[in-house]
mmCIF file of C-alpha atoms in Angstrom:
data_model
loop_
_atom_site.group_PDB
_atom_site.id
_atom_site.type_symbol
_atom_site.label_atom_id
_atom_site.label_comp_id
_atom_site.label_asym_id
_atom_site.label_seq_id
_atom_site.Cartn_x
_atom_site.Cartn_y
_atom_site.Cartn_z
ATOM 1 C CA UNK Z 1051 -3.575 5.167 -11.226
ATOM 2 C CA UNK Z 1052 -1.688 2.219 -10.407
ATOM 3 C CA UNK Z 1053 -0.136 -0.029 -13.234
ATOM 4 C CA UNK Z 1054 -2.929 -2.857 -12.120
ATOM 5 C CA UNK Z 1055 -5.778 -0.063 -11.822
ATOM 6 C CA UNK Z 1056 -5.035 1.208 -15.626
ATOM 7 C CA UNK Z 1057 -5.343 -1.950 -17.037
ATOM 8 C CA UNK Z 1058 -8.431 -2.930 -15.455
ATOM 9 C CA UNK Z 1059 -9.587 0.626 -16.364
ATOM 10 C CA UNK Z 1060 -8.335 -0.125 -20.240
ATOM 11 C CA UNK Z 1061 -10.178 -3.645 -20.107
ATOM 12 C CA UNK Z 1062 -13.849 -1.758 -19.066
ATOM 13 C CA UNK Z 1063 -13.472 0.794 -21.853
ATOM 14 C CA UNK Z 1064 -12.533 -2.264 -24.392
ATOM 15 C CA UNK Z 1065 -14.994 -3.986 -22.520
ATOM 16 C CA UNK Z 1066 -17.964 -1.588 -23.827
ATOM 17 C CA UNK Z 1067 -15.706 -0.511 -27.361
ATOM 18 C CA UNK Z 1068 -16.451 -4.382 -28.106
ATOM 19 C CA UNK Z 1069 -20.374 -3.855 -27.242
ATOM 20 C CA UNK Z 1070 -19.779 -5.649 -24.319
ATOM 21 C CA UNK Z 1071 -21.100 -3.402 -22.245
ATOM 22 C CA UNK Z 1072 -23.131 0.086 -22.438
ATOM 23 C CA UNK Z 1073 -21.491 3.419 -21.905
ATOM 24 C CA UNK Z 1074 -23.211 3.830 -18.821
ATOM 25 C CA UNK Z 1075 -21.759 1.038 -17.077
ATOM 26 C CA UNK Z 1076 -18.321 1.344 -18.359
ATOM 27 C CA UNK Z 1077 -18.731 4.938 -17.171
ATOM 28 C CA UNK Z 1078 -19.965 3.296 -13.459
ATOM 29 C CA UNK Z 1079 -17.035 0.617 -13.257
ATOM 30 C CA UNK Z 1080 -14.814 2.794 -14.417
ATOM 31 C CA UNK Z 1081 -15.847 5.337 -11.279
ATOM 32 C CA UNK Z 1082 -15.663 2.120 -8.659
ATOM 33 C CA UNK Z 1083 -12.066 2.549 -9.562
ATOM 34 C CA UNK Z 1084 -12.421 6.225 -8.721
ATOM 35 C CA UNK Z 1085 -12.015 8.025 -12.205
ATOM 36 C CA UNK Z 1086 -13.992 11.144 -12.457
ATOM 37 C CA UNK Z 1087 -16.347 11.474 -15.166
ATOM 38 C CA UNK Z 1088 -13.150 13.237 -17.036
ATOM 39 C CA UNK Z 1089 -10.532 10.614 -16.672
ATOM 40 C CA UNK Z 1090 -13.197 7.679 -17.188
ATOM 41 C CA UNK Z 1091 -14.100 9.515 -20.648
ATOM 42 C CA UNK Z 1092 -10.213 10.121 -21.303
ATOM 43 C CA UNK Z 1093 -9.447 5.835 -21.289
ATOM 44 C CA UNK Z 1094 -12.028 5.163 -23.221
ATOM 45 C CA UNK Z 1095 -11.062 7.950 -26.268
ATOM 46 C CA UNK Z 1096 -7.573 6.367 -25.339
ATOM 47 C CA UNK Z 1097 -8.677 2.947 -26.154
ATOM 48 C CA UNK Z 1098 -11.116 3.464 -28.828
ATOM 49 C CA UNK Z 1099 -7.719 5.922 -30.041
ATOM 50 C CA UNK Z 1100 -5.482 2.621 -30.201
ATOM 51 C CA UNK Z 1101 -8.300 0.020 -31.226
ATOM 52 C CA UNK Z 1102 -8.554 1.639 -34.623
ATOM 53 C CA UNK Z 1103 -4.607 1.865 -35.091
ATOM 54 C CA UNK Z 1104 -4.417 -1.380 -34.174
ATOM 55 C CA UNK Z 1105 -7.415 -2.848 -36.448
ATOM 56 C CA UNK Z 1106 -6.097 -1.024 -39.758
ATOM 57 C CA UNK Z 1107 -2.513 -2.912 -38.852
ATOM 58 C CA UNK Z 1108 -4.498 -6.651 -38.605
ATOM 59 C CA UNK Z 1109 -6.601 -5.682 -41.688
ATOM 60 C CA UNK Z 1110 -2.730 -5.457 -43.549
ATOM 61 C CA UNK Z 1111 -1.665 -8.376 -41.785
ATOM 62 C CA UNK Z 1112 -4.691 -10.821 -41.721
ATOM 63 C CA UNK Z 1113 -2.901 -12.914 -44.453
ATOM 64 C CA UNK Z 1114 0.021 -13.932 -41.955
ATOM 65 C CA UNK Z 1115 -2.173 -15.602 -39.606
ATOM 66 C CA UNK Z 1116 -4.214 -17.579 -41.654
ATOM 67 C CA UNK Z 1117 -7.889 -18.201 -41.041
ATOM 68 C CA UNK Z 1118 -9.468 -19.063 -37.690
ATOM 69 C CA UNK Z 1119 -10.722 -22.798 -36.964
ATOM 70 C CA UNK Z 1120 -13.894 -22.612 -34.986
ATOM 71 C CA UNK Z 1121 -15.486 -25.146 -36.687
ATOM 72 C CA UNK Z 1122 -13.371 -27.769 -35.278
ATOM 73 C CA UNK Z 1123 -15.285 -28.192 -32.226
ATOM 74 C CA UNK Z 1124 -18.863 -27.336 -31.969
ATOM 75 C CA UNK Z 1125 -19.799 -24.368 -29.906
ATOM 76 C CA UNK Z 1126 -21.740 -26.563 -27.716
ATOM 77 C CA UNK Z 1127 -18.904 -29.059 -27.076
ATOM 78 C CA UNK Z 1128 -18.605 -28.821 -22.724
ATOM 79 C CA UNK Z 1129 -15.332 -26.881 -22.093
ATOM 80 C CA UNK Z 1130 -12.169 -28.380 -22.229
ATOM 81 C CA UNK Z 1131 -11.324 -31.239 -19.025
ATOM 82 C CA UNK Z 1132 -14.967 -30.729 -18.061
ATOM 83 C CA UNK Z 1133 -15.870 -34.305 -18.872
ATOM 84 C CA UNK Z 1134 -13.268 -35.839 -16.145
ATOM 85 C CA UNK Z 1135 -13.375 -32.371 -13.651
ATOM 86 C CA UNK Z 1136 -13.197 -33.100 -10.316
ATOM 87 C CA UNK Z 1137 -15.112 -31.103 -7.160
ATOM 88 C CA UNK Z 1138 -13.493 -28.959 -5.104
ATOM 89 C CA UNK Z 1139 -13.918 -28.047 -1.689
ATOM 90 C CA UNK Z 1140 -13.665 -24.725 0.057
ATOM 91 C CA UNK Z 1141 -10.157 -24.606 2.332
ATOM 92 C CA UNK Z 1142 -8.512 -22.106 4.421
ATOM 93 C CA UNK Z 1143 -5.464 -21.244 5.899
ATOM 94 C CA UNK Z 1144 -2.977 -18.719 7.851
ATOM 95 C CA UNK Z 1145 -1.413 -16.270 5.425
ATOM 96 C CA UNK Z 1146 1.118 -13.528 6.103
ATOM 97 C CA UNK Z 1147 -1.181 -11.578 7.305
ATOM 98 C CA UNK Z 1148 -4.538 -13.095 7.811
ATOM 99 C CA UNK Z 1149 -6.730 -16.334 6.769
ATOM 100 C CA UNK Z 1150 -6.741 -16.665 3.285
ATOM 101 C CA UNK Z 1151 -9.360 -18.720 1.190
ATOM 102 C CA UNK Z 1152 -9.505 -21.151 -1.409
ATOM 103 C CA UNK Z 1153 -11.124 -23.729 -3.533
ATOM 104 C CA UNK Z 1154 -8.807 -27.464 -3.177
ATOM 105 C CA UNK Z 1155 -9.295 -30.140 -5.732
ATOM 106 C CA UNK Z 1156 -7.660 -32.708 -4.771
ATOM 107 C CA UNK Z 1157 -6.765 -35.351 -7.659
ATOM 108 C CA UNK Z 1158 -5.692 -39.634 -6.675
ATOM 109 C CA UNK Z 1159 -2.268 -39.910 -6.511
ATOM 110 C CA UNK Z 1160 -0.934 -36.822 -7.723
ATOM 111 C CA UNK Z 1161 1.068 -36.327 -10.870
ATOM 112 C CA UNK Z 1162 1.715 -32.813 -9.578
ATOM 113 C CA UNK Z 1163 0.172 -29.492 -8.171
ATOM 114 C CA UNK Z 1164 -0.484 -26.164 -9.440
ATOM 115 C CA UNK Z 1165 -1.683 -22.871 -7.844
ATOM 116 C CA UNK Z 1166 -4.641 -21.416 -10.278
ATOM 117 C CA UNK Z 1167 -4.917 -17.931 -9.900
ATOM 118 C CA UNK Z 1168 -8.566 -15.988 -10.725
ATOM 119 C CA UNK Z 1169 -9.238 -12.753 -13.214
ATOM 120 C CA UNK Z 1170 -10.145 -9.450 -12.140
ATOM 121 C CA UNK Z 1171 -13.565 -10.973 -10.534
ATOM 122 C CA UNK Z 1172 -12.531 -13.289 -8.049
ATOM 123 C CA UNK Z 1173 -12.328 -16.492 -7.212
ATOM 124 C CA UNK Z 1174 -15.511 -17.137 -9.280
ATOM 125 C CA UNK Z 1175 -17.112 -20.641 -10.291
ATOM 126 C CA UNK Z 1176 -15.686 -20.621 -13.310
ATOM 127 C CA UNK Z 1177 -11.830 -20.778 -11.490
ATOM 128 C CA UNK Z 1178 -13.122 -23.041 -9.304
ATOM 129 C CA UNK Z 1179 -14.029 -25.547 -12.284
ATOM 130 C CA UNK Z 1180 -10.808 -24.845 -13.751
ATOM 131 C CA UNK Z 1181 -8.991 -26.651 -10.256
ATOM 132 C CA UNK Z 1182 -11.524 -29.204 -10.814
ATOM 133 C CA UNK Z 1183 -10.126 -29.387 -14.381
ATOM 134 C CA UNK Z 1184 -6.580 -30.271 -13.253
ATOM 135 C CA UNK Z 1185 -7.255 -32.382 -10.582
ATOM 136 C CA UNK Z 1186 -9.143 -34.668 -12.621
ATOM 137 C CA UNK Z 1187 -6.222 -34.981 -15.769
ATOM 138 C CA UNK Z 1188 -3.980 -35.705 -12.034
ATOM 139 C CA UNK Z 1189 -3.086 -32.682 -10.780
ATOM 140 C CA UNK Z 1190 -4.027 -31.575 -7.630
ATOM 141 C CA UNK Z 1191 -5.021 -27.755 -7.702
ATOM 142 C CA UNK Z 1192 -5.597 -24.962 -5.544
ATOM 143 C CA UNK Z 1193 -7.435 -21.688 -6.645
ATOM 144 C CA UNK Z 1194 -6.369 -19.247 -4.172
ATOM 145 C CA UNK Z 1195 -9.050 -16.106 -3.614
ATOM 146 C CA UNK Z 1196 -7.048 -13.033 -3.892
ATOM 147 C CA UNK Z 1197 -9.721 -10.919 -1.962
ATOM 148 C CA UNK Z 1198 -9.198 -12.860 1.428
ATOM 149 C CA UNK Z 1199 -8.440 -9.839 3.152
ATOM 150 C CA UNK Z 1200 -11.770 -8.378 2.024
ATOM 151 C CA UNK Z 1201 -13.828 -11.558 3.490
ATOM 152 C CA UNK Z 1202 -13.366 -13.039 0.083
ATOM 153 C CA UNK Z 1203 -14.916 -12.981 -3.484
ATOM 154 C CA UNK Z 1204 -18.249 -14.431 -1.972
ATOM 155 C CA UNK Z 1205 -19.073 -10.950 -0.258
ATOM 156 C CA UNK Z 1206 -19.209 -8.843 -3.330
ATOM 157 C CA UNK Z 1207 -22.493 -9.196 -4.505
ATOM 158 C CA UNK Z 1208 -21.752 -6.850 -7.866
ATOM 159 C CA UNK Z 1209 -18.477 -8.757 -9.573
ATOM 160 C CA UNK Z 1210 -17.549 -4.936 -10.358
ATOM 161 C CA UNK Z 1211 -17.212 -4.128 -6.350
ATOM 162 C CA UNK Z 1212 -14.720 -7.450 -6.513
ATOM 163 C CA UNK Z 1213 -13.075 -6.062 -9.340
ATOM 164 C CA UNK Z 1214 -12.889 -2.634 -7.779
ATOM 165 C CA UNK Z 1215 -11.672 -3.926 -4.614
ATOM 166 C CA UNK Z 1216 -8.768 -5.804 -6.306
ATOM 167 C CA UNK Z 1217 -7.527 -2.848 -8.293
ATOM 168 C CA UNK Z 1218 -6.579 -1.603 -4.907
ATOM 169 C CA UNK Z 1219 -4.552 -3.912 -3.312
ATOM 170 C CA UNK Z 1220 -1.114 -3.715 -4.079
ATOM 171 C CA UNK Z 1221 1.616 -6.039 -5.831
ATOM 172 C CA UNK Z 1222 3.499 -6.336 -2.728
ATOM 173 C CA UNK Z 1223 0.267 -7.725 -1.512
ATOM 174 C CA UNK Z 1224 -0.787 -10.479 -4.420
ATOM 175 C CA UNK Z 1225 2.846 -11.710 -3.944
ATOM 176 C CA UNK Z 1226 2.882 -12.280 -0.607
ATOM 177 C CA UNK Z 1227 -0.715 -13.936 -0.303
ATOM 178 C CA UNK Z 1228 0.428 -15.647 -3.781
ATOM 179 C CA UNK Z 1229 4.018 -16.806 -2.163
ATOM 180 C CA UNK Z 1230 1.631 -18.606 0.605
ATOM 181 C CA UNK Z 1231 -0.401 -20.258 -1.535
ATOM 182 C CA UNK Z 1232 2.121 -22.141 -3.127
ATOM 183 C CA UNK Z 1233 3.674 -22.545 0.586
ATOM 184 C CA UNK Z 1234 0.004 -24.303 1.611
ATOM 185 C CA UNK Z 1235 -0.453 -26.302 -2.359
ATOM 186 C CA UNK Z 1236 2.982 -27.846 -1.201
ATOM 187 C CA UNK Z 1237 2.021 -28.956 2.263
ATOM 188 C CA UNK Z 1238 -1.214 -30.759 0.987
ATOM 189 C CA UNK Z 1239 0.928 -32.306 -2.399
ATOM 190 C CA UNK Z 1240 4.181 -32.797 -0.617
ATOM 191 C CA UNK Z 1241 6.926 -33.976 -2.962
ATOM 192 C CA UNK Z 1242 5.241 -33.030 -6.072
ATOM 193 C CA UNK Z 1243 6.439 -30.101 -8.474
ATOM 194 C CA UNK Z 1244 4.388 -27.295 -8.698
ATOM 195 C CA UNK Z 1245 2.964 -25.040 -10.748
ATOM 196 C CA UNK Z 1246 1.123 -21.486 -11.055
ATOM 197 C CA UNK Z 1247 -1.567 -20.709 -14.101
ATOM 198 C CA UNK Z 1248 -3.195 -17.667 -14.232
ATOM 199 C CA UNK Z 1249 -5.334 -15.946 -16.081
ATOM 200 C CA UNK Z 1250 -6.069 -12.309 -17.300
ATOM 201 C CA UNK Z 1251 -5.083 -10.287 -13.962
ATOM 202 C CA UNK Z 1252 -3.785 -13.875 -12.992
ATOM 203 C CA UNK Z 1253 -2.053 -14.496 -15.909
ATOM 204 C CA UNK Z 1254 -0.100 -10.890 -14.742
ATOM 205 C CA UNK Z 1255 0.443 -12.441 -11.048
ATOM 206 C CA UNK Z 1256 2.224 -15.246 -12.787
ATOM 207 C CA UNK Z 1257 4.598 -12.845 -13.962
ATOM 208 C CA UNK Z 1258 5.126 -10.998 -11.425
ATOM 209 C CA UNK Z 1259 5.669 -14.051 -9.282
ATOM 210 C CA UNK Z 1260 8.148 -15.256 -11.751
ATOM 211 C CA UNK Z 1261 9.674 -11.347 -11.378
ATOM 212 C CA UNK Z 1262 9.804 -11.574 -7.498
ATOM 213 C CA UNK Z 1263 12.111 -15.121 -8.190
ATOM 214 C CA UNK Z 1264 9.919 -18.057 -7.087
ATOM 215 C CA UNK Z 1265 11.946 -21.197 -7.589
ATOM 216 C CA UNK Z 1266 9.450 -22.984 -5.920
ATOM 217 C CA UNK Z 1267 7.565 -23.719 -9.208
ATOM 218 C CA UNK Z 1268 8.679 -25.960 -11.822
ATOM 219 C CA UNK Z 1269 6.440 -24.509 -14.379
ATOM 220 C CA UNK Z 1270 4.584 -21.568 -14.937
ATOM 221 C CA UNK Z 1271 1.609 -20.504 -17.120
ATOM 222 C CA UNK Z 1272 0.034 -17.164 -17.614
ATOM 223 C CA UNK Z 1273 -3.183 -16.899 -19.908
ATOM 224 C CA UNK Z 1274 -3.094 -13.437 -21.855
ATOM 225 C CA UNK Z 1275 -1.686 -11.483 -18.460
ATOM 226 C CA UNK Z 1276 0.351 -8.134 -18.763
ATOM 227 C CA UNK Z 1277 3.874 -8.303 -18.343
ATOM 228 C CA UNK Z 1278 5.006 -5.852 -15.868
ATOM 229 C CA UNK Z 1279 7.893 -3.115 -16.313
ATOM 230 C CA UNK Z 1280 11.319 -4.188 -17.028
ATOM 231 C CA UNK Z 1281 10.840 -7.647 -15.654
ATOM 232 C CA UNK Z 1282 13.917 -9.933 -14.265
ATOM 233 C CA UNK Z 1283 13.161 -13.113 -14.015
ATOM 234 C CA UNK Z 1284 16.684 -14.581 -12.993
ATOM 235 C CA UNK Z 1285 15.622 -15.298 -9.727
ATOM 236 C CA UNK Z 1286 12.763 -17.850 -11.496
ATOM 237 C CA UNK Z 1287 15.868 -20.097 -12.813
ATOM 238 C CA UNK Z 1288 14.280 -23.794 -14.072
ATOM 239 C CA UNK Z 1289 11.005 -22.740 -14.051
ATOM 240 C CA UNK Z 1290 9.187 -23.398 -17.459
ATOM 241 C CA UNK Z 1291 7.153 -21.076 -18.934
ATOM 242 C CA UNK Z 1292 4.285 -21.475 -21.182
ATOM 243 C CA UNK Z 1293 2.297 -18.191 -22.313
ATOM 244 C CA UNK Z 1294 -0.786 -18.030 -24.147
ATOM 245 C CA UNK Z 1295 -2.006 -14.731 -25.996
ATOM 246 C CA UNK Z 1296 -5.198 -14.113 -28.291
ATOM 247 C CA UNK Z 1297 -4.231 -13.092 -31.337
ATOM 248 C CA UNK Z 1298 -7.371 -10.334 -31.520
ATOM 249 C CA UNK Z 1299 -6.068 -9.047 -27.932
ATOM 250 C CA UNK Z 1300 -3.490 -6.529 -29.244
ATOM 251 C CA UNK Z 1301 -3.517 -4.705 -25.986
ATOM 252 C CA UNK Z 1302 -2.036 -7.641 -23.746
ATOM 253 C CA UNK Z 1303 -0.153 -9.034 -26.676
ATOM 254 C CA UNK Z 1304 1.782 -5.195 -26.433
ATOM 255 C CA UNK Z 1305 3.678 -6.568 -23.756
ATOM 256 C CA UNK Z 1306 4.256 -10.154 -25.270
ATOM 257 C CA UNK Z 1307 8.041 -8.764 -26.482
ATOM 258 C CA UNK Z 1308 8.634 -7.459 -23.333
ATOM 259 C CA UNK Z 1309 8.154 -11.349 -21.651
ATOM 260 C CA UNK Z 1310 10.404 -12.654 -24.784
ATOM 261 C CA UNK Z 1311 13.267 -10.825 -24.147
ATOM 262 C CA UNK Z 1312 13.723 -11.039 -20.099
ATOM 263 C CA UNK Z 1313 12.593 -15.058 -20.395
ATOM 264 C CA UNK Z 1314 14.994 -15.128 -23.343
ATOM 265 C CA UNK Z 1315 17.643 -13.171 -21.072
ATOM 266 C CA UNK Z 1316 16.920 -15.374 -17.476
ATOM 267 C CA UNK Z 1317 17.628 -18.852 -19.937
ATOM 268 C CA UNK Z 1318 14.181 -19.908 -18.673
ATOM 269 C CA UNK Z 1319 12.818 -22.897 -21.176
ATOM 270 C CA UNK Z 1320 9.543 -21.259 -22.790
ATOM 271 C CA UNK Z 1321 6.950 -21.094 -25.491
ATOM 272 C CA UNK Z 1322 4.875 -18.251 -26.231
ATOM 273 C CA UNK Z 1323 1.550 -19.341 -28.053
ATOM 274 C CA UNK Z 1324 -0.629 -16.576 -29.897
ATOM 275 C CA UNK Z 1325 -4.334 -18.552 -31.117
ATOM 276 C CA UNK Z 1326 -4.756 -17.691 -33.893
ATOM 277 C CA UNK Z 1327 -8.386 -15.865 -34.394
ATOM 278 C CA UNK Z 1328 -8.790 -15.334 -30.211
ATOM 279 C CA UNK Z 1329 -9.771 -12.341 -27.961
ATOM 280 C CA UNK Z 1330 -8.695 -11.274 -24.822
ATOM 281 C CA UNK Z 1331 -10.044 -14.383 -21.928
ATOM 282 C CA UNK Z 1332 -10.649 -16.750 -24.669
ATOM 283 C CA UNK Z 1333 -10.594 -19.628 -22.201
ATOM 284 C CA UNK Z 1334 -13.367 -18.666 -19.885
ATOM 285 C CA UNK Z 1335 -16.646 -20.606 -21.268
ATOM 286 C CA UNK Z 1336 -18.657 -18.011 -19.302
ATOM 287 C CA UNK Z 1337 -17.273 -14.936 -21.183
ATOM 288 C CA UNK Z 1338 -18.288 -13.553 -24.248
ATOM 289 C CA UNK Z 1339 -15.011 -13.906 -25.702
ATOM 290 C CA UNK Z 1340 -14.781 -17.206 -24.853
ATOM 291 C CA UNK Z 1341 -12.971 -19.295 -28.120
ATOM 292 C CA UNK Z 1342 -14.002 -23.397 -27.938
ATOM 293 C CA UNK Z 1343 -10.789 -23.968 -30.176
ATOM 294 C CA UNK Z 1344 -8.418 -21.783 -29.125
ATOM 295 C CA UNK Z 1345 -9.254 -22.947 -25.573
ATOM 296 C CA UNK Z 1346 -9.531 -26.516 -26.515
ATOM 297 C CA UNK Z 1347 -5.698 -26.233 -28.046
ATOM 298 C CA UNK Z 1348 -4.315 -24.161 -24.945
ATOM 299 C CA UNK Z 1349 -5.793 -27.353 -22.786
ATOM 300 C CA UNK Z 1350 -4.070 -29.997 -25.238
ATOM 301 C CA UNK Z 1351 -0.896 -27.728 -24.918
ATOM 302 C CA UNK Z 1352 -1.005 -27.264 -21.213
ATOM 303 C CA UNK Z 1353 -1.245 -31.145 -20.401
ATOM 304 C CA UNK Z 1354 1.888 -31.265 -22.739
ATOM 305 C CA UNK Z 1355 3.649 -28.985 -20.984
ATOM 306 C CA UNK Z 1356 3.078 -30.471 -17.633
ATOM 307 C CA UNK Z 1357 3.811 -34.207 -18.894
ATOM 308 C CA UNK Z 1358 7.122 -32.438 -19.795
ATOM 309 C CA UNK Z 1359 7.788 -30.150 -16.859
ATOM 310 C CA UNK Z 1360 5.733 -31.211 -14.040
ATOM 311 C CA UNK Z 1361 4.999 -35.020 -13.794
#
């Protein structure tokens, strides 16, 4: 397996170790990637393997991170930037090696831009309200749909086909198309800095953007994405970075010292948040995982950061 296909792989089998999911399914997705029965079985004894390791180390630690706040916004609040979102429209343009799709939100008079990159499903309504998000706080955002080349998200009728489909194309691949759509958020918000936000699989593009050098961007912000191998992010200079993990989510948070020490070596200006109390995708109000105050403070933090960095 690829590094991208194993840790879609590893997020089904936590998927259903969580009860998120039945055995069956997990067992299904898991063959979409093109596991046998054998090696779909393996990852999840792999997983369910670490998950207990790594919930007798929180139970000995639980003191240190001192008690989630949930009850500081209702449940039933609307998501964060919902109340001032934007719509977005459906765009196109020439990539390096075919159309490419997208969802534009365009926000009056532009504080800055920034490229949102989907999770392992696609360019789903869900991204698309998170462009609508920025544009209406006054940054104009484009959510770029990483399965273009496939005729886009919108042809997958079963979000694990997209998900299956995406675990197949490779790096080289997201970078380019990735590389373009920062290429096309400049031409439509000329002289405005830009930035990238990811999340999940998109919170790993952002690194691996940062990786391939993209001064282009003036900030950068990956939500709980794996950071790839041995990373160098030199060729990233000025870029900041501002990384959000879930506290609960010890199998992206594996990685977190991994980003530390190559942001830490580059001399890229950063901040690495862990919510306290949060899972894995603790943004995404359609997710089961989703966290109203974690993702309420990662919103406050974010417009921060941008005030900072990117206005």
């Amino acid at each position: 397996m690829t590094p991208l296909q194993r840790y879609i792989a590893e997020e089904i089998a936590t998927d259903h170790l969580d009860g998120l999911m039945s055995r069956r399914e997990a067992l299904r997705r898991l063959g979409l990637l093109g596991l046998s029965t054998a090696a779909a079985t393996a990852v999840i004894a792999a997983c369910s393997e670490r998950e207990q390791t790594t919930t007798a180390t929180t139970e000995n630690t639980t003191d240190t991170a001192g008690p989630p706040t949930t009850e500081t916004q209702p449940p039933s609040a609307e998501p964060p930037g919902m109340q001032t979102a934007l719509p977005t429209a459906a765009v196109t343009w020439a990539g390096p090696t075919g159309e490419l799709q997208g969802a534009w939100a365009e926000a009056p008079d532009a504080r800055g831009a920034v490229l949102v990159i989907h999770e392992n499903k696609g360019l789903t309504d869900h991204i698309r309200s998170v462009a609508g998000r920025f544009a209406g706080i006054g940054y104009s955002a484009l959510a770029i749909d990483l399965l273009s080349g496939q005729g886009g998200t919108g042809q997958f009728a079963d979000p694990a086909d997209a998900t299956a489909a995406l675990s197949k194309i490779p790096p080289e691949e997201f970078v380019a198309n990735l590389r373009s759509g920062i290429d096309e958020l400049s031409r439509r918000a000329p002289d405005r800095k830009l930035a990238a936000v990811g999340f999940c699989m998109g919170g790993g593009l952002v690194w691996r953007l940062l990786a391939a050098g993209t001064p282009q961007l003036a900030a950068a912000v990956p939500f709980y994405g794996p950071t790839p191998d041995d990373p160098d992010f030199a060729g990233s200079k000025d870029v900041a970075v501002l990384a959000f993990y879930g506290a609960l989510d010890q199998r992206v948070n594996a990685t977190e010292p991994v980003a530390r020490a190559a942001l830490e070596k580059a001399g890229l200006v950063h901040e690495l948040v862990t919510e306290p109390g949060a899972n894995h995708a603790f943004f995404n109000d359609t997710g089961d995982r989703y966290d109203p105050t974690a993702a309420a403070d990662a919103w406050r933090r974010i417009q921060e950061w941008f005030t900072a960095h990117l206005a």
